[in-house]
XYZ file of C-alpha atoms in Angstrom:
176
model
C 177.152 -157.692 -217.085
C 177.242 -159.404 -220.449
C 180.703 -156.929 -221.314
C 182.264 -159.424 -218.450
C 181.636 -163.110 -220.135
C 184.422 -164.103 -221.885
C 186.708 -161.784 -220.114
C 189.956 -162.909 -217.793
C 190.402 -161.367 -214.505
C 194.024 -160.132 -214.182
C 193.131 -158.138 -210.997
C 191.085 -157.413 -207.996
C 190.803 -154.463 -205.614
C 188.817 -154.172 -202.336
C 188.178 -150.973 -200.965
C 187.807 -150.524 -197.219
C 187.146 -147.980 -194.479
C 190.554 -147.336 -192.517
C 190.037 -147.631 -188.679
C 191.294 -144.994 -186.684
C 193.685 -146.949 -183.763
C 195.026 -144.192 -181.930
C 196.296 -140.656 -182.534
C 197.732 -141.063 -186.488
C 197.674 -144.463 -186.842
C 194.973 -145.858 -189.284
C 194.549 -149.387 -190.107
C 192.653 -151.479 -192.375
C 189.031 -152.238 -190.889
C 188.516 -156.124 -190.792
C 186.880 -157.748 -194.246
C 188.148 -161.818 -194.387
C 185.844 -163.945 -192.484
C 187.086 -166.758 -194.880
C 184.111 -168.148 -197.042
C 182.918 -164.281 -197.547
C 184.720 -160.812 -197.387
C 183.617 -157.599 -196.311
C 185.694 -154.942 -197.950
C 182.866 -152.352 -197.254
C 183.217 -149.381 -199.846
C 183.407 -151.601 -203.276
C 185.025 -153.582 -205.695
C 186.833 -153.246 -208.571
C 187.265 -155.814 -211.182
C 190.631 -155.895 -213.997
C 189.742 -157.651 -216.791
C 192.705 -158.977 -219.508
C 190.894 -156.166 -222.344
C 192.032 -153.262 -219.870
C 188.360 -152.844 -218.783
C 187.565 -151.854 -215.049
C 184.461 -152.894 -213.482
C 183.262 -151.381 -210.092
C 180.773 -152.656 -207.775
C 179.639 -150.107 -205.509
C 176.438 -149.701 -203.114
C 174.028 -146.839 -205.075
C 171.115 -145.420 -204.793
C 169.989 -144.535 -207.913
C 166.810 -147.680 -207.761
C 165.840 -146.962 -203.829
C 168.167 -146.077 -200.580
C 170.832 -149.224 -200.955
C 172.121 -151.564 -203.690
C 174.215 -152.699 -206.290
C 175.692 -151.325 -208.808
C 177.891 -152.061 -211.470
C 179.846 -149.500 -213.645
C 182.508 -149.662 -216.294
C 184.758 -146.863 -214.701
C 187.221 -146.932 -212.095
C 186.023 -146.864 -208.402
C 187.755 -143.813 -207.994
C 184.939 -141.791 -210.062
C 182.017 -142.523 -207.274
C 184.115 -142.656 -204.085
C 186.600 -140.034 -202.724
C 190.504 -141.621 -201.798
C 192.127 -139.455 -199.700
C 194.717 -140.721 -196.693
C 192.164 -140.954 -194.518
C 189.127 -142.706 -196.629
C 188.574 -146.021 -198.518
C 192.073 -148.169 -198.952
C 192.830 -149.781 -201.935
C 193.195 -153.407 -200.806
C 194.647 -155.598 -204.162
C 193.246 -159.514 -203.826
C 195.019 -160.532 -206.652
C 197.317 -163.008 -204.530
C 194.696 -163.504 -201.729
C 193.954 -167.353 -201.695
C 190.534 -167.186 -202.433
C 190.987 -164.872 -205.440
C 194.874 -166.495 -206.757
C 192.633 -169.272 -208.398
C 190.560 -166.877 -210.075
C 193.109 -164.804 -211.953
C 194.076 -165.649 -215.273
C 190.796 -167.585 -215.758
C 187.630 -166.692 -218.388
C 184.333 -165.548 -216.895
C 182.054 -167.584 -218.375
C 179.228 -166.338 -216.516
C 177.856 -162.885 -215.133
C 174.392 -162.422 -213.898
C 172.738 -159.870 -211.639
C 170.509 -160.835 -209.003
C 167.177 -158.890 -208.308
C 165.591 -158.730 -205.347
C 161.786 -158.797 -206.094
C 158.796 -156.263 -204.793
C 161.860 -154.330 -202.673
C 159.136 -151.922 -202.388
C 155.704 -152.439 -204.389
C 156.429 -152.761 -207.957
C 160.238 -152.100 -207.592
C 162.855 -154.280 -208.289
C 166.212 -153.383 -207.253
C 169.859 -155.284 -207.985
C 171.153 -157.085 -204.825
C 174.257 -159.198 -206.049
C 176.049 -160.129 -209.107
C 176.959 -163.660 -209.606
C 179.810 -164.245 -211.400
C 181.650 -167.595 -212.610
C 184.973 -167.704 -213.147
C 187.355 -171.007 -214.423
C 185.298 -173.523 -211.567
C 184.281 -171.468 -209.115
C 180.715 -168.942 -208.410
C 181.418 -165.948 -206.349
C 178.748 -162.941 -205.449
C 179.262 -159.719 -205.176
C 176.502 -158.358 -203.128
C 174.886 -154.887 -201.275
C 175.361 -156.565 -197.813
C 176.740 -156.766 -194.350
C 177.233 -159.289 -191.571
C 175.742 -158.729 -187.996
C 177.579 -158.810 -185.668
C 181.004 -158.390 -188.182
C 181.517 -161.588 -189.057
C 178.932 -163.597 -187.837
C 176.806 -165.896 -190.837
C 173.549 -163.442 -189.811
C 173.366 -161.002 -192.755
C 171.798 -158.016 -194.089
C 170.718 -157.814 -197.179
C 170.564 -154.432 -199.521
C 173.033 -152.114 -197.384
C 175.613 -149.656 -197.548
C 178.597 -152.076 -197.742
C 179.786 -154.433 -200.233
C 180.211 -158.135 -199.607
C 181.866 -160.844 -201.513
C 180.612 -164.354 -201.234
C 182.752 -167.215 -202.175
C 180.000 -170.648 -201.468
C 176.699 -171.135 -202.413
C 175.440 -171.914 -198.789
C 176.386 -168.693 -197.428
C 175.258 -166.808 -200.704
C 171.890 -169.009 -199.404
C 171.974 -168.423 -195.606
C 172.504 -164.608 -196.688
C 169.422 -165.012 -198.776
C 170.938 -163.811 -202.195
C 168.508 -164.148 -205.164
C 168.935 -166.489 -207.773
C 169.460 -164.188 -210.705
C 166.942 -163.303 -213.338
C 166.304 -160.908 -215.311
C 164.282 -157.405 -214.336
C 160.506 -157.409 -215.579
């Protein structure tokens, strides 16, 4: 996380599941519910250095959570006509504001005692020019409803602090 501060975004890519609508048709599986997104497979962050950044749901800790690698998404999840679409945000109002702009901070969030002893990454929370966003192992239930789980197979961006809150995201710190 540290590799980000500093860094400006130049791009942003969702990846999400295609729903199938009838025969051949596929289509893009609903991720903007405004003040948080859903794109479901990952993330992947452009920084102005070239660097790629991809947020993924892992289970390298315990069954679900976040992780964050310095490769592009394409390494841990198949694209194929069928599977995850490439989705870019760069012009998407809630991410046009961000581009161009220094990350001045990066943190991940931990959730605590996941199971005994274990502490496992939930979210990273990320400040770029004037605005926090979190990118977190989560879903809504029902789709776009402000009931969340936390530490599941999808990936969820969060663009306010009081539904980052409501979805119960950690403050970060750092692991024991």
């Amino acid at each position: 996380m540290a590799g980000l501060r500093g860094q400006r975004l130049t791009g942003v890519t969702y990846y999400t599941l295609p729903v199938l609508i009838d025969d051949d048709t596929y289509q893009p599986e609903e991720w903007d519910y405004g003040d948080w997104h859903e794109p479901c497979m990952g993330v992947e962050l452009a920084t102005d250095t070239g660097q790629l950044y991809s947020a993924i749901w892992n289970s390298s800790f315990t069954q679900y959570h976040l992780e964050i690698f310095t490769r592009p998404i394409s390494e841990f999840i198949r694209i194929a006509e069928d599977g995850p679409a490439p989705a870019p945000m760069a012009t998407h109002p809630r991410w046009a504001p961000l581009i161009g702009e220094p990350i001045s901070h990066a943190d991940l969030c931990w959730f605590r005692d996941f199971d005994p002893g274990l502490h496992v990454p939930a979210a990273v929370r990320m400040t770029v020019g004037a605005h926090t966003i979190w990118i977190a192992s989560g879903r809504s239930e029902p789709a776009g409803t402000p009931s969340f789980y936390n530490l599941t197979d999808d990936i969820m961006v969060v663009f306010t602090a009081d539904i980052a809150q409501r979805k119960g995201i950690p403050e970060p710190m750092t692991c024991p």
